[in-house]
Coordinates of C-alpha atoms and ligand atoms in Angstrom, one line a residue:
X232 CA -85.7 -2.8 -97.5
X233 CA -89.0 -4.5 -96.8
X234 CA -90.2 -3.4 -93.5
X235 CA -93.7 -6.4 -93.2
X236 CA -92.8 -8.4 -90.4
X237 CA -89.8 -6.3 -89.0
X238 CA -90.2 -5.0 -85.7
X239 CA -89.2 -1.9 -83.4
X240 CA -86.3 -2.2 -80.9
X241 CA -86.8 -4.4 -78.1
X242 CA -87.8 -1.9 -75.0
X243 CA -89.7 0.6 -77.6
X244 CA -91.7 2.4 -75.5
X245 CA -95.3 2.4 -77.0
X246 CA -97.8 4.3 -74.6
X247 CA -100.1 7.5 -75.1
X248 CA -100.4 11.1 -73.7
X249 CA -102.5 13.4 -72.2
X250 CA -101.7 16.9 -69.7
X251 CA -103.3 17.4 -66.5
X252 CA -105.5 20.3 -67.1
X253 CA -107.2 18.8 -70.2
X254 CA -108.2 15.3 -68.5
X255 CA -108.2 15.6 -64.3
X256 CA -111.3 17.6 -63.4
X257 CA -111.2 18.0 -59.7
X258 CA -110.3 21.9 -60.3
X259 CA -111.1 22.3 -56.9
X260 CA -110.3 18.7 -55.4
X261 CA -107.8 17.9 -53.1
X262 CA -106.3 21.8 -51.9
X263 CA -106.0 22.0 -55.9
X264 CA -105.6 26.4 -56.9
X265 CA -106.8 28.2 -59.9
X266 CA -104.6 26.7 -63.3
X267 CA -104.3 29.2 -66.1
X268 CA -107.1 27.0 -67.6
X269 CA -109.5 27.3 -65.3
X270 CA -110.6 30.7 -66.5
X271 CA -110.4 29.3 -70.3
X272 CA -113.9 29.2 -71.7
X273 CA -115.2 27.0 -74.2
X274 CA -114.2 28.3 -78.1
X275 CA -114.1 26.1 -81.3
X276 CA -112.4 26.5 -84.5
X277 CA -113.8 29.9 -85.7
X278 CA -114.0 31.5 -82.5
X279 CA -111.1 31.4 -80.0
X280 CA -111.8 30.5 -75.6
X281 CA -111.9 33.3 -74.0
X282 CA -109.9 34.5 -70.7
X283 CA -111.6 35.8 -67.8
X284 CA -110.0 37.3 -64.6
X285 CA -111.7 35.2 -62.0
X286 CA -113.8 32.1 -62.5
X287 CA -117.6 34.0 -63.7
X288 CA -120.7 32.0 -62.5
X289 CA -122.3 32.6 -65.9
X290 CA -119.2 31.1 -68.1
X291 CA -118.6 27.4 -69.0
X292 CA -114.7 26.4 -68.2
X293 CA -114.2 22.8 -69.7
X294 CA -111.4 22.0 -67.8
X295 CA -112.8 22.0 -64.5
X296 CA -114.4 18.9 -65.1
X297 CA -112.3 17.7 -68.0
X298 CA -113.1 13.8 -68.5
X299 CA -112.7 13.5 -64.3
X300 CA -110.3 11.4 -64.9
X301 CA -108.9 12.8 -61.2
X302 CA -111.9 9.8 -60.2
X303 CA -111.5 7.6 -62.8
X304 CA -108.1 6.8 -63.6
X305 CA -108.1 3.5 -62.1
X306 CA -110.5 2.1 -65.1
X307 CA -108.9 4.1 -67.5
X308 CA -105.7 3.0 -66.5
X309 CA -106.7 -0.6 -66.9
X310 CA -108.1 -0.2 -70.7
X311 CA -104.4 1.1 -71.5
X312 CA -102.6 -1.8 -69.5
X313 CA -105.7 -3.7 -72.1
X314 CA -104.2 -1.6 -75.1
X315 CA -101.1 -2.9 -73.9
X316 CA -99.3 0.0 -73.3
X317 CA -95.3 0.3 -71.8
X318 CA -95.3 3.5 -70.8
X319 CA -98.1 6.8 -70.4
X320 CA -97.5 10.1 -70.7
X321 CA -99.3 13.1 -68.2
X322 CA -98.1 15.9 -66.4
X323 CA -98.2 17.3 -62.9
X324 CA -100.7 19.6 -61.9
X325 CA -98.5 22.5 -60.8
X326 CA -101.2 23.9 -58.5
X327 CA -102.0 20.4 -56.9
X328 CA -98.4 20.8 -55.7
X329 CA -98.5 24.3 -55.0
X330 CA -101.9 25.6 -55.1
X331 CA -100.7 29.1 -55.9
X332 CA -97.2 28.5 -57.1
X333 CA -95.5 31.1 -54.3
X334 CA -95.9 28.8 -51.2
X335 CA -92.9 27.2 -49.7
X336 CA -94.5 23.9 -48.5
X337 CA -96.0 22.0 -51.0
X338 CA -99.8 20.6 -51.1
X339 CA -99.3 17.1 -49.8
X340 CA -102.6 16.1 -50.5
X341 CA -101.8 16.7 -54.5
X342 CA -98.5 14.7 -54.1
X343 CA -100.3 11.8 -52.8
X344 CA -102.6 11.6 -55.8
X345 CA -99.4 11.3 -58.2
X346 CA -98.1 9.0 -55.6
X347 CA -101.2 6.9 -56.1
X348 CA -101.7 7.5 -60.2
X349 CA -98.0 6.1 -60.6
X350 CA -98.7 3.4 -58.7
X351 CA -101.8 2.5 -60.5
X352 CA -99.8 2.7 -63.9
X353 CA -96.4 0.8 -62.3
X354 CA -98.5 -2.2 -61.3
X355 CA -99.5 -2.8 -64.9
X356 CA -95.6 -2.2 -65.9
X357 CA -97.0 1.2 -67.4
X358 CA -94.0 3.6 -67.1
X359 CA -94.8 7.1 -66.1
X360 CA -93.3 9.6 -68.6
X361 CA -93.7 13.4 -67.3
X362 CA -94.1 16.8 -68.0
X363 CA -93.8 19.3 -65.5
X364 CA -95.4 22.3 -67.1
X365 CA -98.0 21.8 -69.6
X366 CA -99.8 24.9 -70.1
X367 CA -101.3 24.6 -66.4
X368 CA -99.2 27.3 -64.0
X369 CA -101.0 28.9 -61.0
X370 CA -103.1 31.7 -62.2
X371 CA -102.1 33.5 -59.1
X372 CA -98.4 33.6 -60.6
X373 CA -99.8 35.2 -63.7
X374 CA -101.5 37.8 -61.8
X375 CA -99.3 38.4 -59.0
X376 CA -96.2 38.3 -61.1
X377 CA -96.4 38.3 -64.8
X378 CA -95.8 35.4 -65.2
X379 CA -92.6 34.2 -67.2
X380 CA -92.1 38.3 -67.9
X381 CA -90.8 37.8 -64.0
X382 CA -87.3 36.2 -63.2
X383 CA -89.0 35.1 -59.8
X384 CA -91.0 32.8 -62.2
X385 CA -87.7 30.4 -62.2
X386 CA -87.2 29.9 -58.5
X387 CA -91.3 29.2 -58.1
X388 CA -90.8 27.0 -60.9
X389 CA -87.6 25.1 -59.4
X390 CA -89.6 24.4 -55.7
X391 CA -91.9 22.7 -57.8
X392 CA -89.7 20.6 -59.4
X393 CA -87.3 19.9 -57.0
X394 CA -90.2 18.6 -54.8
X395 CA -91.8 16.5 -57.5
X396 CA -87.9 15.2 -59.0
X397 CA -87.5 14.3 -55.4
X398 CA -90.7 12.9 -54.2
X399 CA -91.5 10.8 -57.8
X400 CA -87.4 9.7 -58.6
X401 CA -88.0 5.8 -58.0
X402 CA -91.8 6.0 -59.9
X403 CA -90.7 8.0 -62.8
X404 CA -87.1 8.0 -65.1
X405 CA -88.4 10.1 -68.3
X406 CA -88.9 13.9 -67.3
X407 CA -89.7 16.8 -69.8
X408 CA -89.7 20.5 -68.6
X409 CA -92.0 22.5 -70.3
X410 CA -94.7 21.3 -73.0
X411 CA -93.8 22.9 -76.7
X412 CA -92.2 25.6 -75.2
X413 CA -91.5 26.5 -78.7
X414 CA -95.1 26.6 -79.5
X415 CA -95.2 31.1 -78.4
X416 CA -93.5 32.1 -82.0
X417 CA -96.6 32.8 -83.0
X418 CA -96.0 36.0 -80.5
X419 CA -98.5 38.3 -82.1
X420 CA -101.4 35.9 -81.9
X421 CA -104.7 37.2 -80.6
X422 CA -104.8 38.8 -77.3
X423 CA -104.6 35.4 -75.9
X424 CA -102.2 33.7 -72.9
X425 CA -99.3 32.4 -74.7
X426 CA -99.8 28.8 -74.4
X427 CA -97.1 28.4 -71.5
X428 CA -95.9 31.2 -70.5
X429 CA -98.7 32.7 -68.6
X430 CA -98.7 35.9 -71.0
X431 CA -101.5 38.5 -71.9
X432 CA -99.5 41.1 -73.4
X433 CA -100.1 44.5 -72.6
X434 CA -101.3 47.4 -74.9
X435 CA -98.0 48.9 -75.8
X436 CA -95.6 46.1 -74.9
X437 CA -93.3 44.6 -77.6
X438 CA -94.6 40.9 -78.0
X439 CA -91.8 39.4 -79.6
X440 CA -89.4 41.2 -77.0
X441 CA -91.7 39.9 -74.7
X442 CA -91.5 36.4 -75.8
X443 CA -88.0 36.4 -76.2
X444 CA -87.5 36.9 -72.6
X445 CA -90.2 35.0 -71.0
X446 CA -88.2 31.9 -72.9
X447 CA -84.9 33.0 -71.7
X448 CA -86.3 32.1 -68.5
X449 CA -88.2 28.8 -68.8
X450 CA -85.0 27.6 -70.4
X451 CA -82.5 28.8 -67.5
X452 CA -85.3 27.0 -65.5
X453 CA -85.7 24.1 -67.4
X454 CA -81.9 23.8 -67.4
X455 CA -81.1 24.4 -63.8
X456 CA -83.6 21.3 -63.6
X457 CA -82.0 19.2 -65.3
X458 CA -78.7 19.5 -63.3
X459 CA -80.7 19.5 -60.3
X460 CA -82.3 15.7 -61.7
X461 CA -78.7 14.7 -62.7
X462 CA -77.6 15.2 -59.4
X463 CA -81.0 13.6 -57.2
X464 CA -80.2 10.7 -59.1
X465 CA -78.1 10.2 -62.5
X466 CA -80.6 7.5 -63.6
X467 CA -83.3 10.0 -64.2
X468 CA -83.4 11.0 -68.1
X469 CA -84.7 14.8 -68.4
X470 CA -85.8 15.8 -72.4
X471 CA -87.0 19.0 -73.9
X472 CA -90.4 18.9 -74.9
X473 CA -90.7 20.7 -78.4
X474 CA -93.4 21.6 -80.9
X475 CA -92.3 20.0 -84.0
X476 CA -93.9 21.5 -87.5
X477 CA -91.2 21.6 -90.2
X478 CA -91.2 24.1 -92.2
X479 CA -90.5 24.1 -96.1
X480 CA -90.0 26.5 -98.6
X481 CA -93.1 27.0 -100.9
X482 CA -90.6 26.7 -103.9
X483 CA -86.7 26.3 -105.0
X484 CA -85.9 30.2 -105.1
X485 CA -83.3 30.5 -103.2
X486 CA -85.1 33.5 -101.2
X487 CA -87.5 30.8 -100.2
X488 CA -85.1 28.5 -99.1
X489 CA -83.0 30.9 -97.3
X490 CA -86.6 32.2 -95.7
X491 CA -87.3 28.8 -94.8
X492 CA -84.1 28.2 -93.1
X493 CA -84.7 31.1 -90.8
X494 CA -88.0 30.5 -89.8
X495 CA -86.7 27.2 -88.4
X496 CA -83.7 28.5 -86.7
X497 CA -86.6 31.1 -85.4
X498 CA -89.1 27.9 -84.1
X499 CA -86.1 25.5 -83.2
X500 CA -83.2 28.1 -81.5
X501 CA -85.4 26.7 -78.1
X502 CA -84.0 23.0 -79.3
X503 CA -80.6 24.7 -79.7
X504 CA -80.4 26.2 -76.1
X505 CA -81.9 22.8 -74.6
X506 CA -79.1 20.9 -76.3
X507 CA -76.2 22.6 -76.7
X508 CA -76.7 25.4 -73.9
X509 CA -75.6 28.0 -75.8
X510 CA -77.7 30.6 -77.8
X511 CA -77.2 30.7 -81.7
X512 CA -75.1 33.5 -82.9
X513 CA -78.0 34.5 -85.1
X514 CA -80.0 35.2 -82.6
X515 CA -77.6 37.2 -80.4
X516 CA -77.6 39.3 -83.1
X517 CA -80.9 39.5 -83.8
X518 CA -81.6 41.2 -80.3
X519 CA -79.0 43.7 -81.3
X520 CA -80.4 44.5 -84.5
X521 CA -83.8 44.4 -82.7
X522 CA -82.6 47.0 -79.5
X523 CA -84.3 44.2 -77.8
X524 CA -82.6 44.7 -74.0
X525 CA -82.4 41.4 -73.2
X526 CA -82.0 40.1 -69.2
X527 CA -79.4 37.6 -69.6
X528 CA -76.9 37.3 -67.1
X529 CA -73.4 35.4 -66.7
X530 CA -74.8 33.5 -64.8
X531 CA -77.7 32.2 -66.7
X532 CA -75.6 31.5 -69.7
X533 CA -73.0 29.2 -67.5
X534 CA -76.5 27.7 -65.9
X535 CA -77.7 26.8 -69.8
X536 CA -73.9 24.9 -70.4
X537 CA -74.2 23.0 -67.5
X538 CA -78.0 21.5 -67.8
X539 CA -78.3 20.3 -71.3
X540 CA -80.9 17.5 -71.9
X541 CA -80.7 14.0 -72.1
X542 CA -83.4 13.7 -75.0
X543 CA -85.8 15.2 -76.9
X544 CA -89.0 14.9 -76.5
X545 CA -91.4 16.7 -79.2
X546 CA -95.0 16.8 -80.9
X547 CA -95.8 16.0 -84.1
X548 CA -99.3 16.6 -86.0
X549 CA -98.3 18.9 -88.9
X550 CA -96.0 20.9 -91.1
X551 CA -95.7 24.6 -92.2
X552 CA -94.7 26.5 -95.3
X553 CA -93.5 29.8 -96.4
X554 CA -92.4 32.0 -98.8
X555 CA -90.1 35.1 -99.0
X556 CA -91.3 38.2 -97.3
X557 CA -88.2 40.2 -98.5
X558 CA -87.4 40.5 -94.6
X559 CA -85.7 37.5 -93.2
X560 CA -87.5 37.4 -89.8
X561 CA -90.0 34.8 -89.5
X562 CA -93.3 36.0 -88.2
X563 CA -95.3 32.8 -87.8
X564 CA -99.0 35.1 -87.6
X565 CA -98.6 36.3 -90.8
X566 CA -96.0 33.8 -92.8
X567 CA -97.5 31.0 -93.5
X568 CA -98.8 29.6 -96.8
X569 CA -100.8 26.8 -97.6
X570 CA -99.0 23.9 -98.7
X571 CA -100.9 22.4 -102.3
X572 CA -99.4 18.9 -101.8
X573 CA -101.0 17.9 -98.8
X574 CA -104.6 18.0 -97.1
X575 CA -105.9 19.3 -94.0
X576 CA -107.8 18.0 -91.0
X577 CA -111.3 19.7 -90.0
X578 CA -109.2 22.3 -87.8
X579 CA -107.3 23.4 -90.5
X580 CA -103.7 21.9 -89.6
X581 CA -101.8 20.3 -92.9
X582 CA -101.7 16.5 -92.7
X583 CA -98.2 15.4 -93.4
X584 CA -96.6 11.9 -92.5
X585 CA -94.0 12.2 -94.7
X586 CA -92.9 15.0 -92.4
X587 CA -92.7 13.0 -89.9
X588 CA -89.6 11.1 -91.0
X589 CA -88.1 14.5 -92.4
X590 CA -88.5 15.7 -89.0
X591 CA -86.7 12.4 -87.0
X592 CA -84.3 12.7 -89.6
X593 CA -83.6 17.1 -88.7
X594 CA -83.6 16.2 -85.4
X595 CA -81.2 13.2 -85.5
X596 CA -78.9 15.0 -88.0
X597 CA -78.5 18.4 -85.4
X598 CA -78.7 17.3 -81.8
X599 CA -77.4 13.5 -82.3
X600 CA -79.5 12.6 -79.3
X601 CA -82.2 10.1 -78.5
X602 CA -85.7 11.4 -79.8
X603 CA -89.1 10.6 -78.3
X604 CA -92.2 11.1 -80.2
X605 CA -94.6 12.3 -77.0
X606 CA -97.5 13.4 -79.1
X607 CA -98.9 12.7 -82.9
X608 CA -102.5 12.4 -83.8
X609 CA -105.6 13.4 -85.4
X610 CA -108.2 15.3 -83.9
X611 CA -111.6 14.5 -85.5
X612 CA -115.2 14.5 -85.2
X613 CA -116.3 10.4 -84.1
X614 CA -119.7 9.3 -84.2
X615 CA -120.9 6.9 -81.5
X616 CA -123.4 4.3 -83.6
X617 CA -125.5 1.8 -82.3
X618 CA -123.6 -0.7 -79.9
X619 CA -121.4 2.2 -78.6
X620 CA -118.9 1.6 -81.6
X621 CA -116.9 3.9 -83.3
X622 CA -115.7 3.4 -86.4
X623 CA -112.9 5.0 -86.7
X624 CA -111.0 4.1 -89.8
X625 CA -109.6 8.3 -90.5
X626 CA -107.4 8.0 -87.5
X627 CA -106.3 4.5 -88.5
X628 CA -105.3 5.5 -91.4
X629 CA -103.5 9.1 -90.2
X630 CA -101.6 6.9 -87.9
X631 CA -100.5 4.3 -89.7
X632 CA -99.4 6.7 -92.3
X633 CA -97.4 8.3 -89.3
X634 CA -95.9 5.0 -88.1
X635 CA -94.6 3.8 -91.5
X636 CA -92.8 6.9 -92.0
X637 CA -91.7 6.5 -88.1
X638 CA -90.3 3.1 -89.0
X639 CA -88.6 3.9 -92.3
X640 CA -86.8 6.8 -89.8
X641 CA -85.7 4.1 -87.1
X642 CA -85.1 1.1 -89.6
X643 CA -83.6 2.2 -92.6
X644 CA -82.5 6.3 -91.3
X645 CA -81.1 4.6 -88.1
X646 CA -82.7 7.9 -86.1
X647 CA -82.6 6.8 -82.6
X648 CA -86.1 6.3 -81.2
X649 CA -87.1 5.7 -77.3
X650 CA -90.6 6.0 -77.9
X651 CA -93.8 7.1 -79.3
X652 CA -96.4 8.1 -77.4
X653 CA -99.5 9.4 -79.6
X654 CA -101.9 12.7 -78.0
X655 CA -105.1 11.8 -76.3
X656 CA -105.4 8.4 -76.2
X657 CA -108.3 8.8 -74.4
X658 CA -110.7 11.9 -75.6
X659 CA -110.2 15.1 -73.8
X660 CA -110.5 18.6 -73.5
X661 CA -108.6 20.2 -76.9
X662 CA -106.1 22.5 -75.7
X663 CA -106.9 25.4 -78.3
X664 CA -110.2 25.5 -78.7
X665 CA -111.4 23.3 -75.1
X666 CA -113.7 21.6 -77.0
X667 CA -114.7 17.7 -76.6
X668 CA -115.8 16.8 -80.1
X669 CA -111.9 17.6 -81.2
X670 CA -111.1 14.1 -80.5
X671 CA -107.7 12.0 -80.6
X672 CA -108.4 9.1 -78.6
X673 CA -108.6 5.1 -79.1
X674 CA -110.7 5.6 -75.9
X675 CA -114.0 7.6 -76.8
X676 CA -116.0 9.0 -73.7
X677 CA -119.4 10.3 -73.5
X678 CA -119.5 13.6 -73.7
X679 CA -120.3 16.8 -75.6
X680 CA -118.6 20.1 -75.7
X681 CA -121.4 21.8 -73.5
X682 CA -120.2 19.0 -70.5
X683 CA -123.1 17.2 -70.9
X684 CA -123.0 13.4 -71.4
X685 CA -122.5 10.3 -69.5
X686 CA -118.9 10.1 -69.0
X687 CA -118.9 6.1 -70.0
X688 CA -116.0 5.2 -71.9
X689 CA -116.3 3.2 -74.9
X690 CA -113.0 1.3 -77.4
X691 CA -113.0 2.9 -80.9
X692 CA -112.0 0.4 -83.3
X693 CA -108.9 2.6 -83.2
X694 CA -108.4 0.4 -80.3
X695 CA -108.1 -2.6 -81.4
X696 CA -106.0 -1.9 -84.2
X697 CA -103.8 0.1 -81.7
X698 CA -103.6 -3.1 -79.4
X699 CA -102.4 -4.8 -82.1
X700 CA -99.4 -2.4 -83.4
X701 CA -98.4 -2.7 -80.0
X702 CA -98.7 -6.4 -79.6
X703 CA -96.8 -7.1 -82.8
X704 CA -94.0 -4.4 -81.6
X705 CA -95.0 -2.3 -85.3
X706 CA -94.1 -5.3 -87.1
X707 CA -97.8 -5.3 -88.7
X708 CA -96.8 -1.7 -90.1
X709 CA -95.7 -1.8 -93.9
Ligands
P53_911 P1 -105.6 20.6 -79.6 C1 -100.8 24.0 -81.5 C2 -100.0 23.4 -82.4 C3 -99.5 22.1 -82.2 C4 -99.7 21.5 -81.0 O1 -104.0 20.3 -79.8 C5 -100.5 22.2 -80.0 C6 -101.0 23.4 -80.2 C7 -101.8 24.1 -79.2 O2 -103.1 23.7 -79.3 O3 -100.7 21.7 -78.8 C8 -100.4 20.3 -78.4 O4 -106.0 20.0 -78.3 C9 -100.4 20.3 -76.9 C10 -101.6 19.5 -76.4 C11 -102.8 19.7 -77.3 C12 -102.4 19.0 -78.6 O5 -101.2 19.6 -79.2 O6 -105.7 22.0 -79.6 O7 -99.2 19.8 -76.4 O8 -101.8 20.0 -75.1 O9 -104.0 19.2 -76.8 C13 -103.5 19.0 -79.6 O10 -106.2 19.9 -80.8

């Protein structure tokens, strides 16, 4: 099939994303509490951010600034109404809502800025797509409660929903719970907060035990959320929001194979649970095997039935492989292998469009739901020449390599796409490394990983060419 000149479905939703905490600035603005990410220090690729316990007057914290977007969405706004955008994707400050996540009434002051960023997006027909929790929850959560360790964690998390469900219903019909809440299999990584749970394992705490539980809650939460949407208002569409990096076999023994196979029931079981509310028998017997005492009552098993999601939502911007370990139980800090077939970006993560369609195609062929594609890209060191132009022809290329294997999926796979929405589309504050010369966007703005710079924004030629995939719904992609 010759795909020149044929187009994505009518409606496609074309757009870009971003989170809260890595964009808004205005830590303190507007009754806003201490994130998670607001004691994150700078780090970069060979040494990770560090966390500190309060915010330390000598310490630089990226994200309290972030690109202030918090002041200047309403240009930014209008150069992605320029880029022609149908829908954008950001998430809610949790502690603009609640500014320490335990309060009963909520900040109204925070809800009024959502009120007004909508707005600003709805009067250029730009849809709001949102995440609730994207690596942002009240630090004083973590401290007070442990975090997701803590079954309270769901009801906090459920007053903050149900207020924003509630208050944003008419403004916003795409809803995702919580950001790549997949992305904490790597449960033995350094020392760090997992990226959404609000975890810093202790010294003699089991971490995948650990892990395993803190996700038993954020999907009981996630799920009595989506009942609680379906019922506000059956119009509203809530997804899962997963981490997508397939993961293949390094070759065709058939220990790899089987190896490979469990290290994606190990990264996707959280798709399972989201989609068909029950856990995988493989996994139930896992925690037996494992003696891992697991708190998982009767009535969080008939909550997970009853709120299954409407779509899923997941990331894209790499795959994974792995080879037998002679134990089939996938740790993802020590499994991985370097894949020879394909190249990796500056930051080390395997470039892999090809993937991509593999991926739509995995998805489609175990959940037989609609997919959206809320993040892809490539983050990458731009240069501002002369003329404040940026010649970005990498992440041209990186993405159009993404959206022909994104339109072989839809056209000739028939995989059910609502959208795709690719990360950063304005530069930002990297979520693993809070640096600013990681970039992703079409948009670039002025400044460096320190926080110096002018904060102008200037169109990458990515721009333009972006402008145009959009324009011509995709059917310039061949
Ligand atoms: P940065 C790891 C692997 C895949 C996606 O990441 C990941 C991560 C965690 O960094 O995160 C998502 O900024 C995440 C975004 C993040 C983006 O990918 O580290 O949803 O918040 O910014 C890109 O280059």
């Amino acid at each position: 099939m010759s795909l020149k000149g044929q187009s994505f479905p009518e409606n496609f939703l074309w757009g870009g994303a971003v989170a809260a905490h890595q964009l808004e600035g205005g830590y303190q603005e507007g009754g806003k509490g201490l994130s998670i990410a607001d004691v994150m220090t700078l780090g970069s690729h060979d040494s990770p951010r560090k966390i500190t316990d309060k915010v330390e007057k000598n310490e630089y914290y990226p994200n309290h600034n972030g690109i202030d977007f918090y002041h200047s969405y309403p240009e930014d706004i209008k150069l992605f109404a320029e880029m022609g955008f149908k829908c954008f994707r950001t998430s809610i400050a949790w502690t603009r809502i609640f500014p320490n996540g335990d309060e009963t009434e909520p900040n109204e002051e925070g809800l009024l800025f959502y009120d007004r960023l909508f707005d600003e997006c709805l009067k250029y027909g730009i849809e709001p797509v949102v995440t609730l929790s994207h690596f942002e929850m009240p630090l004083h959560l973590v401290q007070e409660y442990g975090g997701w360790r803590n079954r309270r964690m769901i009801d906090f998390f459920m007053n903050f929903a149900e207020i924003c469900l509630t208050r944003f219903q008419k403004k916003v019909t795409y809803w995702m719970t919580f950001n790549e809440i997949n992305n904490q299999t790597n449960y033995e990584a350094d020392g760090s907060i997992f990226n959404n749970s609000g975890l810093r394992p202790k010294e003699n705490e089991n971490r995948e035990f650990l892990m395993y539980q803190a996700a038993h809650y954020e999907l009981v939460a996630s799920a009595k959320t989506v009942e609680f949407a379906h019922n506000l208002n059956p119009k509203l569409q809530v997804g899962s929001m997963i981490a997508m990096c397939p993961i293949y076999p390094l070759t065709s023994k058939p220990e790899d194979i089987l190896f490979a196979q469990r290290a994606m029931q190990t990264r996707y079981w959280f798709s399972d649970v989201h989609s068909n509310g029950i856990y995988p028998k493989w996994l139930l017997n896992h925690f037996k095997t494992a003696n891992f005492n697991m708190d998982i009552s009767d009535d969080d098993l008939a909550a997970l039935k009853k709120g299954t999601v409407d779509y899923i939502g997941f990331s894209y911007y790499m795959s994974f492989v792995v080879k037998d370990t002679g134990i089939l139980n996938y740790n993802e800090e020590y499994d991985l292998v370097k894949n020879p077939f394909v190249e990796a970006s500056e930051w080390g993560w395997q470039v892999d469009p090809v993937g991509l369609r593999y991926a739509l195609n995995w998805f489609n062929d175990r959940y037989h739901m609609p997919l959206f594609i809320v993040e892809n890209g490539l983050g990458a060191i731009d240069k501002l020449e002369e003329n404040h132009q940026i010649h970005d022809d990498y992440r041209i290329k990186y993405l159009t390599d993404h959206l022909l294997q994104m339109k072989k999926a839809v056209l000739e796979d028939g995989v059910n796409l609502l959208g795709y929405t690719p990360w950063g589309c304005i530069d930002l504050i990297a979520a693993s490394t809070g640096q600013m010369s990681k970039r992703y966007g079409f948009i670039y703005v002025d400044q460096n990983d320190d926080g110096t710079g002018s904060l102008k924004r200037y169109r990458k030629d990515s721009f333009n060419w972006f402008k145009d995939v959009i324009q011509t719904n995709g059917s310039n992609i061949s």
